[in-house]
CSV table of C-alpha atoms and ligand atoms in Angstrom, one decimal:
chain,number,residue,atom,x,y,z
A,1,MET,CA,123.4,-64.3,-26.6
A,2,ASN,CA,119.4,-64.9,-27.8
A,3,ILE,CA,117.2,-63.6,-25.5
A,4,MET,CA,113.7,-65.3,-25.5
A,5,PHE,CA,110.3,-64.0,-23.8
A,6,ARG,CA,108.0,-65.8,-21.9
A,7,SER,CA,104.7,-65.3,-19.9
A,8,THR,CA,104.6,-63.8,-16.3
A,9,ARG,CA,102.1,-66.5,-15.6
A,10,GLY,CA,103.7,-69.7,-16.6
A,11,SER,CA,102.9,-71.2,-20.2
A,12,LYS,CA,105.7,-72.6,-21.2
A,13,ASN,CA,105.7,-71.2,-25.0
A,14,TYR,CA,108.7,-69.0,-25.4
A,15,VAL,CA,108.6,-66.3,-27.9
A,16,THR,CA,111.1,-64.2,-29.8
A,17,ALA,CA,111.3,-60.6,-28.9
A,18,SER,CA,109.3,-59.6,-32.1
A,19,GLN,CA,106.4,-62.0,-31.7
A,20,ALA,CA,106.1,-60.2,-28.0
A,21,ILE,CA,106.1,-57.1,-29.4
A,22,VAL,CA,103.1,-58.3,-31.8
A,23,LYS,CA,101.1,-60.1,-29.7
A,24,GLY,CA,101.5,-57.4,-27.0
A,25,ILE,CA,100.2,-59.6,-24.2
A,26,ALA,CA,100.7,-63.5,-23.2
A,27,GLU,CA,97.7,-65.7,-24.1
A,28,ASP,CA,97.0,-66.5,-20.5
A,29,GLY,CA,96.8,-63.0,-19.2
A,30,GLY,CA,100.0,-62.6,-18.2
A,31,LEU,CA,103.0,-60.2,-19.6
A,32,TYR,CA,106.1,-60.9,-21.4
A,33,VAL,CA,109.2,-61.2,-19.5
A,34,PRO,CA,112.7,-62.4,-20.7
A,35,GLU,CA,113.8,-65.2,-19.7
A,36,ASN,CA,116.9,-63.7,-18.5
A,37,ILE,CA,117.7,-59.9,-18.0
A,38,PRO,CA,120.9,-59.7,-20.4
A,39,HIS,CA,124.0,-57.8,-18.9
A,40,ILE,CA,125.6,-55.1,-20.8
A,41,ASP,CA,128.6,-56.0,-22.8
A,42,PHE,CA,130.5,-52.9,-23.3
A,43,PRO,CA,132.5,-51.1,-20.4
A,44,LEU,CA,130.1,-48.4,-18.4
A,45,GLU,CA,132.6,-45.6,-19.2
A,46,GLU,CA,131.7,-45.5,-22.8
A,47,ILE,CA,127.9,-44.7,-22.3
A,48,THR,CA,129.1,-40.8,-21.7
A,49,LYS,CA,130.6,-41.0,-25.3
A,50,TRP,CA,127.3,-42.1,-27.1
A,51,SER,CA,124.5,-40.1,-28.3
A,52,TYR,CA,121.1,-40.9,-27.4
A,53,LYS,CA,120.8,-43.1,-30.6
A,54,GLU,CA,124.3,-45.0,-30.3
A,55,LEU,CA,123.5,-45.9,-26.8
A,56,ALA,CA,120.2,-47.1,-27.7
A,57,TYR,CA,121.6,-49.2,-30.3
A,58,ASN,CA,123.8,-50.9,-27.6
A,59,VAL,CA,121.1,-51.4,-24.8
A,60,LEU,CA,118.0,-52.3,-27.3
A,61,LYS,CA,120.5,-54.7,-29.1
A,62,LEU,CA,120.9,-57.2,-26.0
A,63,ILE,CA,117.3,-57.0,-25.5
A,64,LEU,CA,115.5,-57.5,-28.9
A,65,THR,CA,117.8,-59.9,-29.9
A,66,ASP,CA,115.9,-61.4,-33.0
A,67,TYR,CA,116.0,-58.1,-34.8
A,68,THR,CA,118.9,-57.4,-37.3
A,69,GLY,CA,121.9,-54.5,-35.9
A,70,ASP,CA,120.0,-52.5,-39.8
A,71,GLU,CA,116.6,-53.6,-38.4
A,72,LEU,CA,117.2,-52.1,-34.6
A,73,LYS,CA,119.2,-49.1,-36.7
A,74,TYR,CA,116.2,-48.3,-38.8
A,75,CYS,CA,113.6,-48.5,-36.2
A,76,ILE,CA,115.7,-45.5,-33.9
A,77,ASP,CA,116.8,-43.3,-36.8
A,78,SER,CA,113.4,-43.0,-37.4
A,79,ALA,CA,112.0,-42.9,-33.8
A,80,TYR,CA,114.7,-40.0,-32.4
A,81,ASP,CA,114.8,-37.2,-34.7
A,82,GLU,CA,113.2,-33.8,-35.2
A,83,LYS,CA,110.2,-35.2,-33.8
A,84,PHE,CA,111.9,-34.0,-30.6
A,85,ASP,CA,112.7,-30.5,-29.6
A,86,THR,CA,116.5,-31.4,-28.6
A,87,GLU,CA,119.2,-33.5,-30.3
A,88,LEU,CA,119.8,-34.3,-26.7
A,89,ILE,CA,116.4,-36.3,-26.9
A,90,ALA,CA,116.3,-36.5,-23.0
A,91,PRO,CA,118.4,-33.6,-21.5
A,92,LEU,CA,119.2,-33.4,-17.9
A,93,ALA,CA,118.8,-30.2,-15.8
A,94,SER,CA,120.3,-29.6,-12.9
A,95,VAL,CA,118.5,-27.5,-10.9
A,96,GLY,CA,120.1,-26.8,-7.4
A,97,ASP,CA,120.7,-30.0,-5.6
A,98,ASN,CA,118.1,-31.6,-7.6
A,99,ASN,CA,118.6,-33.1,-10.9
A,100,PHE,CA,115.9,-33.7,-13.8
A,101,LEU,CA,115.7,-35.9,-16.4
A,102,GLU,CA,113.3,-34.6,-18.7
A,103,LEU,CA,111.9,-36.7,-20.7
A,104,PHE,CA,109.0,-34.6,-22.3
A,105,HIS,CA,110.9,-33.5,-25.6
A,106,GLY,CA,108.8,-35.4,-27.6
A,107,ARG,CA,105.7,-34.4,-30.0
A,108,THR,CA,103.0,-35.0,-27.5
A,109,ILE,CA,105.1,-33.6,-24.5
A,110,ALA,CA,105.1,-36.4,-21.8
A,111,PHE,CA,107.8,-39.3,-21.2
A,112,LYS,CA,105.4,-41.6,-23.3
A,113,ASP,CA,107.0,-39.7,-26.3
A,114,MET,CA,110.3,-42.0,-25.0
A,115,ALA,CA,108.9,-45.2,-26.3
A,116,LEU,CA,106.0,-44.4,-28.6
A,117,SER,CA,108.0,-42.6,-31.1
A,118,ILE,CA,110.1,-46.4,-31.7
A,119,LEU,CA,107.4,-49.0,-30.8
A,120,PRO,CA,105.4,-48.2,-34.2
A,121,TYR,CA,108.6,-49.3,-36.0
A,122,LEU,CA,109.4,-52.1,-33.9
A,123,LEU,CA,105.9,-53.0,-34.2
A,124,LYS,CA,106.0,-52.8,-38.5
A,125,THR,CA,109.3,-54.7,-38.3
A,126,ALA,CA,108.0,-57.4,-36.1
A,127,ALA,CA,105.1,-58.0,-38.4
A,128,VAL,CA,107.1,-58.3,-41.5
A,129,LYS,CA,110.0,-60.7,-39.6
A,130,ASN,CA,107.0,-62.9,-38.5
A,131,GLY,CA,104.8,-63.0,-41.8
A,132,VAL,CA,101.9,-61.3,-40.0
A,133,LYS,CA,99.2,-60.5,-42.9
A,134,GLU,CA,96.3,-59.0,-40.8
A,135,ASN,CA,95.8,-55.8,-40.3
A,136,ILE,CA,97.3,-54.8,-36.3
A,137,VAL,CA,94.4,-53.5,-34.2
A,138,ILE,CA,96.1,-51.6,-31.3
A,139,LEU,CA,94.0,-51.5,-28.5
A,140,THR,CA,95.0,-48.7,-26.1
A,141,ALA,CA,93.6,-47.7,-22.6
A,142,THR,CA,95.1,-44.4,-21.3
A,143,SER,CA,95.1,-42.4,-18.7
A,144,GLY,CA,95.8,-39.1,-20.8
A,145,ASP,CA,99.3,-39.4,-21.8
A,146,THR,CA,99.6,-42.9,-23.5
A,147,GLY,CA,96.9,-42.2,-25.8
A,148,LYS,CA,97.9,-39.0,-27.9
A,149,ALA,CA,101.6,-40.7,-27.7
A,150,ALA,CA,100.2,-43.8,-29.3
A,151,LEU,CA,98.0,-41.7,-31.6
A,152,GLU,CA,100.8,-39.9,-32.7
A,153,GLY,CA,103.1,-42.8,-33.4
A,154,PHE,CA,100.3,-44.8,-35.3
A,155,ALA,CA,98.5,-42.3,-37.2
A,156,ASP,CA,98.6,-43.4,-40.8
A,157,VAL,CA,101.0,-45.7,-40.4
A,158,GLU,CA,100.0,-48.6,-43.1
A,159,GLY,CA,99.0,-51.9,-41.8
A,160,THR,CA,97.5,-51.0,-38.3
A,161,GLN,CA,94.6,-49.1,-36.8
A,162,ILE,CA,94.6,-47.6,-33.6
A,163,ILE,CA,91.5,-47.2,-30.9
A,164,VAL,CA,92.3,-45.3,-27.2
A,165,PHE,CA,89.6,-45.4,-24.9
A,166,PHE,CA,90.0,-42.7,-22.2
A,167,PRO,CA,88.4,-41.9,-19.0
A,168,GLU,CA,85.8,-38.8,-20.0
A,169,ASP,CA,86.0,-37.5,-17.2
A,170,GLY,CA,89.6,-38.8,-15.5
A,171,VAL,CA,92.2,-36.8,-17.8
A,172,SER,CA,93.4,-33.0,-18.0
A,173,ASP,CA,91.8,-30.6,-20.5
A,174,VAL,CA,94.9,-30.3,-22.9
A,175,GLN,CA,95.6,-34.1,-22.8
A,176,LYS,CA,91.7,-34.4,-23.9
A,177,ALA,CA,92.1,-32.0,-26.7
A,178,GLN,CA,95.2,-33.5,-27.4
A,179,MET,CA,93.3,-36.6,-28.5
A,180,VAL,CA,90.4,-35.9,-29.3
A,181,THR,CA,91.8,-33.5,-32.1
A,182,GLN,CA,93.9,-36.2,-33.8
A,183,GLN,CA,93.8,-36.8,-37.7
A,184,GLY,CA,94.9,-39.8,-39.3
A,185,GLU,CA,92.2,-42.2,-41.3
A,186,ASN,CA,93.2,-44.9,-39.2
A,187,THR,CA,92.7,-43.1,-35.5
A,188,CYS,CA,89.7,-43.8,-33.3
A,189,VAL,CA,89.3,-42.1,-29.7
A,190,VAL,CA,86.5,-42.8,-27.1
A,191,GLY,CA,85.8,-41.4,-24.1
A,192,ILE,CA,84.5,-44.0,-21.4
A,193,ARG,CA,82.3,-43.7,-18.5
A,194,GLY,CA,84.7,-45.0,-15.8
A,195,ASN,CA,88.2,-44.7,-14.4
A,196,PHE,CA,91.6,-45.9,-16.1
A,197,ASP,CA,91.2,-49.0,-14.3
A,198,ASP,CA,88.2,-50.0,-15.5
A,199,ALA,CA,89.3,-49.3,-19.4
A,200,GLN,CA,92.7,-50.9,-18.7
A,201,THR,CA,90.8,-54.0,-17.4
A,202,ALA,CA,88.1,-54.3,-20.2
A,203,VAL,CA,91.3,-54.0,-22.8
A,204,LYS,CA,93.0,-56.6,-21.2
A,205,LYS,CA,89.7,-58.9,-21.7
A,206,ILE,CA,89.6,-58.4,-25.1
A,207,PHE,CA,93.3,-59.4,-25.5
A,208,THR,CA,92.3,-62.8,-23.9
A,209,ASP,CA,88.8,-63.3,-25.3
A,210,ASN,CA,89.4,-65.7,-27.9
A,211,GLU,CA,86.1,-65.7,-29.5
A,212,LEU,CA,86.6,-62.4,-30.5
A,213,LYS,CA,90.0,-63.0,-31.4
A,214,ALA,CA,89.0,-65.8,-33.7
A,215,GLU,CA,85.7,-63.6,-35.1
A,216,LEU,CA,87.9,-60.7,-36.0
A,217,LYS,CA,90.8,-62.4,-37.6
A,218,GLU,CA,88.8,-64.2,-39.9
A,219,LYS,CA,88.2,-60.3,-41.0
A,220,GLY,CA,91.8,-59.5,-41.1
A,221,TYR,CA,92.3,-58.3,-38.2
A,222,VAL,CA,94.9,-59.4,-35.3
A,223,PHE,CA,95.2,-57.3,-31.8
A,224,SER,CA,98.1,-55.6,-30.3
A,225,SER,CA,98.8,-52.9,-27.6
A,226,ALA,CA,100.8,-49.9,-27.1
A,227,ASN,CA,100.2,-49.8,-23.4
A,228,SER,CA,103.1,-50.7,-21.4
A,229,ILE,CA,102.2,-54.4,-21.0
A,230,ASN,CA,103.9,-54.5,-24.4
A,231,ILE,CA,107.6,-55.1,-24.0
A,232,GLY,CA,108.4,-53.1,-26.9
A,233,ARG,CA,107.4,-50.1,-24.7
A,234,LEU,CA,109.2,-51.1,-21.6
A,235,ALA,CA,112.8,-51.9,-23.6
A,236,PRO,CA,113.2,-48.6,-25.2
A,237,GLN,CA,112.5,-46.8,-21.6
A,238,ILE,CA,115.3,-48.9,-20.3
A,239,VAL,CA,117.8,-46.3,-22.2
A,240,TYR,CA,117.3,-43.3,-20.7
A,241,TYR,CA,118.7,-45.0,-17.3
A,242,PHE,CA,121.6,-45.2,-18.9
A,243,TYR,CA,121.7,-41.9,-20.2
A,244,ALA,CA,120.8,-40.0,-17.5
A,245,TYR,CA,123.3,-41.8,-15.6
A,246,ALA,CA,126.1,-40.6,-18.6
A,247,GLN,CA,125.0,-37.0,-17.8
A,248,MET,CA,125.3,-37.2,-14.4
A,249,VAL,CA,128.9,-38.0,-15.0
A,250,LYS,CA,129.6,-35.4,-17.7
A,251,ALA,CA,127.9,-32.9,-15.3
A,252,GLY,CA,130.5,-33.7,-12.5
A,253,ARG,CA,127.5,-34.3,-10.3
A,254,LEU,CA,128.6,-38.3,-10.2
A,255,SER,CA,131.7,-40.1,-10.4
A,256,MET,CA,131.8,-43.0,-13.1
A,257,GLY,CA,130.9,-46.3,-11.5
A,258,ASP,CA,129.4,-45.0,-8.2
A,259,LYS,CA,125.9,-45.9,-7.7
A,260,ILE,CA,122.9,-43.4,-8.4
A,261,ASN,CA,119.3,-43.8,-7.1
A,262,PHE,CA,115.6,-42.7,-9.3
A,263,THR,CA,112.8,-41.3,-8.1
A,264,VAL,CA,110.3,-42.1,-10.5
A,265,PRO,CA,106.2,-40.7,-10.6
A,266,THR,CA,104.7,-43.8,-11.0
A,267,GLY,CA,101.3,-45.0,-12.3
A,268,ASN,CA,101.4,-48.3,-14.4
A,269,PHE,CA,104.8,-49.3,-12.8
A,270,GLY,CA,106.2,-49.5,-16.1
A,271,ASN,CA,108.8,-46.3,-15.8
A,272,ILE,CA,110.6,-47.6,-13.0
A,273,LEU,CA,110.2,-51.2,-14.2
A,274,ALA,CA,112.7,-50.1,-16.8
A,275,GLY,CA,114.7,-48.3,-14.1
A,276,TYR,CA,114.9,-52.0,-12.5
A,277,TYR,CA,116.2,-53.3,-15.8
A,278,ALA,CA,118.6,-50.9,-16.8
A,279,GLY,CA,120.2,-52.1,-13.0
A,280,LYS,CA,119.8,-55.4,-13.8
A,281,MET,CA,121.5,-54.9,-17.1
A,282,GLY,CA,124.8,-53.4,-14.6
A,283,LEU,CA,123.8,-49.7,-14.1
A,284,PRO,CA,124.7,-48.9,-10.6
A,285,VAL,CA,121.1,-48.2,-9.4
A,286,ASN,CA,121.2,-47.8,-5.0
A,287,ARG,CA,117.5,-47.4,-5.0
A,288,LEU,CA,114.1,-46.9,-6.8
A,289,ILE,CA,112.5,-44.5,-5.1
A,290,CYS,CA,108.6,-45.1,-6.4
A,291,ALA,CA,106.4,-42.1,-5.8
A,292,SER,CA,102.8,-42.6,-5.7
A,293,ASN,CA,100.1,-39.8,-5.6
A,294,ASP,CA,97.0,-40.3,-3.4
A,295,ASN,CA,96.1,-43.2,-5.1
A,296,LYS,CA,99.0,-44.6,-2.8
A,297,VAL,CA,98.6,-48.7,-3.7
A,298,LEU,CA,102.6,-48.9,-4.2
A,299,TYR,CA,103.6,-46.9,-0.9
A,300,ASP,CA,101.4,-49.1,0.9
A,301,PHE,CA,102.9,-52.1,-1.2
A,302,PHE,CA,106.6,-51.4,-0.7
A,303,ARG,CA,105.6,-50.4,3.2
A,304,THR,CA,103.5,-53.5,4.1
A,305,GLY,CA,103.9,-56.4,1.7
A,306,LYS,CA,99.8,-55.8,1.1
A,307,TYR,CA,98.6,-54.4,-2.1
A,308,ASP,CA,95.0,-53.8,-1.8
A,309,ILE,CA,93.1,-52.3,-4.0
A,310,ASN,CA,90.1,-52.2,-1.8
A,311,ARG,CA,89.5,-48.4,-1.3
A,312,GLU,CA,88.1,-45.2,-2.6
A,313,PHE,CA,89.7,-44.1,-6.0
A,314,THR,CA,90.9,-40.5,-5.6
A,315,VAL,CA,91.1,-38.0,-9.1
A,316,THR,CA,94.0,-36.0,-8.3
A,317,VAL,CA,96.1,-33.0,-10.0
A,318,SER,CA,98.5,-35.8,-11.3
A,319,PRO,CA,95.9,-37.5,-13.5
A,320,SER,CA,98.3,-40.0,-15.3
A,321,MET,CA,99.1,-42.0,-11.7
A,322,ASP,CA,95.3,-42.3,-10.9
A,323,ILE,CA,95.7,-45.5,-10.7
A,324,LEU,CA,94.9,-48.5,-8.3
A,325,ILE,CA,96.1,-51.3,-10.8
A,326,SER,CA,99.5,-51.1,-11.8
A,327,SER,CA,100.3,-53.6,-14.4
A,328,ASN,CA,103.8,-53.7,-14.5
A,329,LEU,CA,104.4,-54.6,-11.3
A,330,GLU,CA,103.2,-58.3,-12.1
A,331,ARG,CA,106.4,-58.1,-14.3
A,332,LEU,CA,109.0,-57.1,-10.9
A,333,LEU,CA,106.6,-60.0,-8.7
A,334,TYR,CA,107.8,-62.7,-11.8
A,335,HIS,CA,111.6,-61.7,-11.1
A,336,LEU,CA,111.3,-61.8,-7.7
A,337,SER,CA,109.9,-65.0,-7.3
A,338,ASN,CA,108.2,-67.5,-10.4
A,339,SER,CA,105.7,-67.9,-12.5
A,340,ASP,CA,103.1,-70.4,-10.1
A,341,ARG,CA,103.4,-67.6,-7.5
A,342,THR,CA,102.7,-64.3,-9.7
A,343,LYS,CA,99.9,-66.3,-11.3
A,344,THR,CA,98.4,-67.2,-7.3
A,345,VAL,CA,98.6,-63.7,-6.7
A,346,MET,CA,97.1,-62.4,-10.0
A,347,SER,CA,94.1,-64.1,-9.7
A,348,GLU,CA,94.0,-63.4,-6.1
A,349,LEU,CA,94.3,-59.9,-7.2
A,350,SER,CA,90.7,-60.1,-9.4
A,351,SER,CA,88.8,-62.4,-7.2
A,352,LYS,CA,89.6,-60.1,-3.7
A,353,GLY,CA,91.6,-57.4,-4.9
A,354,SER,CA,94.3,-58.1,-2.4
A,355,TYR,CA,97.0,-60.2,-2.2
A,356,GLU,CA,100.5,-60.3,0.0
A,357,PHE,CA,104.1,-60.8,-1.2
A,358,GLY,CA,107.0,-59.8,0.8
A,359,ILE,CA,109.1,-57.6,-0.9
A,360,GLU,CA,113.2,-56.9,-0.1
A,361,ASP,CA,114.7,-55.2,-2.6
A,362,GLU,CA,115.9,-52.1,-3.8
A,363,PHE,CA,112.3,-50.4,-4.0
A,364,THR,CA,111.5,-47.8,-1.4
A,365,GLY,CA,107.6,-46.2,-1.8
A,366,GLU,CA,106.7,-42.5,-1.1
A,367,TYR,CA,103.9,-40.6,-2.1
A,368,ALA,CA,102.8,-36.8,-1.9
A,369,THR,CA,99.2,-35.6,-1.5
A,370,ILE,CA,97.9,-32.8,-3.5
A,371,PRO,CA,98.8,-30.0,-1.2
A,372,GLU,CA,102.5,-31.4,-1.2
A,373,THR,CA,102.9,-31.5,-5.4
A,374,PHE,CA,101.5,-28.0,-4.9
A,375,LYS,CA,104.0,-26.9,-2.7
A,376,ALA,CA,107.1,-28.7,-4.1
A,377,ILE,CA,105.8,-26.7,-7.6
A,378,HIS,CA,105.5,-23.5,-5.4
A,379,ASP,CA,108.6,-23.6,-3.8
A,380,LEU,CA,110.8,-25.0,-6.2
A,381,PHE,CA,109.8,-22.3,-8.9
A,382,ALA,CA,110.3,-19.3,-6.0
A,383,GLU,CA,113.5,-20.5,-5.4
A,384,THR,CA,114.9,-21.2,-8.6
A,385,GLY,CA,112.4,-20.4,-11.5
A,386,TYR,CA,112.2,-23.6,-12.7
A,387,VAL,CA,108.7,-25.0,-13.4
A,388,MET,CA,107.7,-28.7,-12.5
A,389,ASP,CA,104.5,-30.2,-13.5
A,390,THR,CA,102.4,-31.8,-11.3
A,391,HIS,CA,103.6,-35.0,-12.3
A,392,THR,CA,107.2,-34.7,-11.5
A,393,ALA,CA,106.2,-32.5,-8.5
A,394,VAL,CA,104.9,-35.8,-6.8
A,395,ALA,CA,108.3,-37.3,-7.5
A,396,LYS,CA,110.3,-34.2,-6.3
A,397,ALA,CA,108.0,-33.9,-2.9
A,398,SER,CA,108.5,-38.0,-2.3
A,399,TYR,CA,112.3,-37.8,-3.0
A,400,ASP,CA,112.7,-34.7,-0.3
A,401,LYS,CA,110.5,-37.1,2.1
A,402,TYR,CA,112.7,-39.9,1.2
A,403,LEU,CA,115.6,-37.5,2.1
A,404,ALA,CA,114.3,-36.6,5.5
A,405,GLU,CA,114.1,-40.0,6.6
A,406,THR,CA,116.9,-41.7,5.5
A,407,LYS,CA,119.7,-39.0,4.9
A,408,ASP,CA,120.8,-41.4,2.0
A,409,ASN,CA,123.3,-39.1,0.2
A,410,THR,CA,123.4,-41.0,-3.1
A,411,PRO,CA,123.4,-38.7,-5.8
A,412,ASN,CA,119.6,-38.5,-7.6
A,413,VAL,CA,117.8,-38.1,-10.5
A,414,ILE,CA,114.4,-36.9,-10.4
A,415,VAL,CA,112.5,-38.6,-14.0
A,416,SER,CA,110.5,-35.4,-14.9
A,417,THR,CA,107.5,-37.0,-16.9
A,418,ALA,CA,105.8,-33.8,-19.0
A,419,SER,CA,106.0,-30.8,-19.4
A,420,PRO,CA,104.1,-28.0,-17.2
A,421,TYR,CA,102.4,-27.0,-19.9
A,422,LYS,CA,100.5,-30.4,-20.3
A,423,PHE,CA,98.9,-29.6,-16.8
A,424,ALA,CA,99.4,-25.6,-17.1
A,425,LYS,CA,96.2,-24.9,-14.9
A,426,ASP,CA,97.0,-27.0,-12.1
A,427,VAL,CA,100.7,-25.7,-12.4
A,428,LEU,CA,99.5,-22.3,-12.3
A,429,LYS,CA,97.5,-22.8,-9.1
A,430,ALA,CA,100.5,-24.0,-7.2
A,431,ILE,CA,102.2,-21.0,-8.5
A,432,ASP,CA,100.0,-18.5,-7.3
A,433,GLY,CA,96.5,-18.6,-6.0
A,434,LYS,CA,95.3,-15.9,-7.3
A,435,TYR,CA,95.5,-17.9,-10.8
A,436,ASP,CA,93.1,-20.3,-9.2
A,437,ASN,CA,90.4,-19.0,-12.0
A,438,VAL,CA,92.3,-19.2,-15.0
A,439,ASP,CA,90.6,-21.0,-18.0
A,440,ALA,CA,92.6,-24.3,-18.9
A,441,PHE,CA,93.6,-22.8,-22.4
A,442,LYS,CA,94.1,-19.5,-21.5
A,443,ALA,CA,96.8,-21.0,-18.8
A,444,LEU,CA,99.1,-21.8,-21.5
A,445,GLU,CA,100.0,-18.1,-22.4
A,446,VAL,CA,100.2,-17.1,-18.6
A,447,LEU,CA,102.3,-20.1,-18.1
A,448,SER,CA,104.8,-18.7,-20.3
A,449,GLU,CA,104.9,-15.2,-19.2
A,450,VAL,CA,105.6,-16.2,-15.8
A,451,SER,CA,108.0,-18.4,-16.3
A,452,GLY,CA,109.6,-16.8,-19.6
A,453,THR,CA,109.2,-20.1,-21.3
A,454,GLU,CA,107.5,-21.0,-24.7
A,455,ILE,CA,104.3,-22.7,-25.6
A,456,PRO,CA,105.3,-25.7,-26.5
A,457,SER,CA,104.7,-26.1,-30.7
A,458,PRO,CA,102.8,-29.3,-30.4
A,459,ILE,CA,99.9,-27.6,-28.1
A,460,LYS,CA,100.3,-24.4,-29.5
A,461,GLY,CA,96.5,-23.4,-30.0
A,462,ILE,CA,94.9,-26.7,-29.4
A,463,ASP,CA,91.8,-25.7,-28.6
A,464,LYS,CA,91.0,-24.3,-31.6
A,465,ARG,CA,91.6,-27.3,-33.4
A,466,GLU,CA,88.8,-29.2,-34.6
A,467,VAL,CA,87.1,-32.0,-32.5
A,468,LEU,CA,87.4,-35.1,-34.4
A,469,HIS,CA,86.3,-37.7,-32.4
A,470,LYS,CA,83.0,-37.6,-30.0
A,471,THR,CA,82.1,-41.0,-28.8
A,472,VAL,CA,81.6,-41.6,-25.4
A,473,ILE,CA,80.5,-45.0,-24.2
A,474,ASP,CA,80.0,-46.9,-21.2
A,475,ARG,CA,82.7,-48.7,-19.1
A,476,ASP,CA,80.9,-51.9,-19.9
A,477,ALA,CA,80.4,-51.7,-23.6
A,478,LEU,CA,84.1,-51.7,-24.9
A,479,ARG,CA,83.9,-55.2,-26.3
A,480,GLU,CA,81.3,-53.8,-28.2
A,481,PHE,CA,82.2,-51.0,-29.6
A,482,VAL,CA,85.4,-52.6,-30.7
A,483,LYS,CA,83.4,-55.4,-32.7
A,484,ASN,CA,81.2,-53.1,-34.1
A,485,LYS,CA,83.8,-50.7,-35.4
A,486,LEU,CA,85.8,-53.5,-36.8
A,487,ASN,CA,82.6,-54.8,-38.9
B,528,PLP,C1,102.1,-42.3,-17.7
B,528,PLP,C2,102.9,-41.4,-16.6
B,528,PLP,C3,103.5,-41.6,-15.7
B,528,PLP,C4,103.4,-42.8,-15.1
B,528,PLP,O1,103.8,-43.6,-15.7
B,528,PLP,P1,104.2,-45.1,-15.4
B,528,PLP,O2,105.2,-45.9,-16.4
B,528,PLP,O3,102.7,-45.9,-15.7
B,528,PLP,O4,104.5,-45.7,-13.9
B,528,PLP,C5,104.1,-40.5,-14.7
B,528,PLP,N1,103.8,-39.5,-15.3
B,528,PLP,C6,103.2,-38.9,-16.8
B,528,PLP,C7,103.4,-37.8,-16.8
B,528,PLP,C8,103.2,-39.9,-17.2
B,528,PLP,O5,102.5,-39.6,-18.6
């Protein structure tokens, strides 16, 4: 079946998957969604026999239907190779009663690698298929992890340029060091005085700025996005929900065909939405537990039906989830209603910062405060020696609350989104208060000693690398910056 994509906000313009990937965002400011979500065309039992790559192929070919089999195989083979430190790509770690799907074995040690190691290939292939002659400029707003993963993915990819905006004071020291030391002729990294929402909103605005787009088109540039607003980010994320299920069955923690829960540490709602798509495609998903930190807009939304960003923005120890405007929620709203309704609530969100939308489905909102997050890291390490990063710990603490509340004993997988080394300073502090004053880079060594694990090679000696990107700008200066940069 051929799947076409349309905007969540209603324009009747249908595009192919490859066109949606090149464009990144629809012209009306909406996000591309599949007109219908395809169902798997293989018996579910098959997934236990497949490697990650085989599974990726069998899932992606159902969604990205205008790519040929050879094109998809090329993209998948190029993405999921030695860049990952395990052949499993996304191993399941069963620790006591918990199951962690470890999505941090790629080059930037966070889950963004799962999609951003394939997106550049999907995009390059899409550009050729659609006769795009212009240079593709990837504009990316990051809460810390997307930026680095996108930079690694696109560095020195011919025909592309990448500009990354990150909140100057809103990312961890390791995250910042990873980005500002990025090599590659076509890379550009810029700090902004503002938070992630400021960066994301400004970038989205540029995508729909027809004047700027026309001007740059003349100079030979078109924009695209590496954020999870790009359907090319979302589709590859569906794969690992099937993969987690297969590993749970193989580990004897689940019977084939039975239902499963996933608990997902959530920011922009991309990761968990991929789990929702996996369920619609035929994976037996019972509940999706959406875990938030103190910026618990989504928790309140799933509990009350009101999405409201009129609140204090809190900087937490899980910075990649410090988000009030979760872009991909728009896709869920579309699937649960229609484009007219979605358009209305999105305009309410931008005019008054809130909207109401009754939700009855498989999502449950939970959240964890900073002390709860620290306690989760501390306790699990004390009991088992397993170290979670701060984001995964938000999910673990949230799942424990869910369990206490519901007594739902459906087998559960906690989606683990980053290596503890990426947030070593806070992780150590959680393990033992005596590490409170350890410097962020020294913390890597200390964590290695304390946990008996090795510092992942991508961040070994990161503080000694040369800083190549030093620009910092005001949050309302993004447009000017992009314009001047490409002139
Ligand atoms: C991006 C990120 C998240 C949030 O994922 P979304 O898809 O934005 O919901 C959670 N944890 C880590 C470590 C991340 O990098």
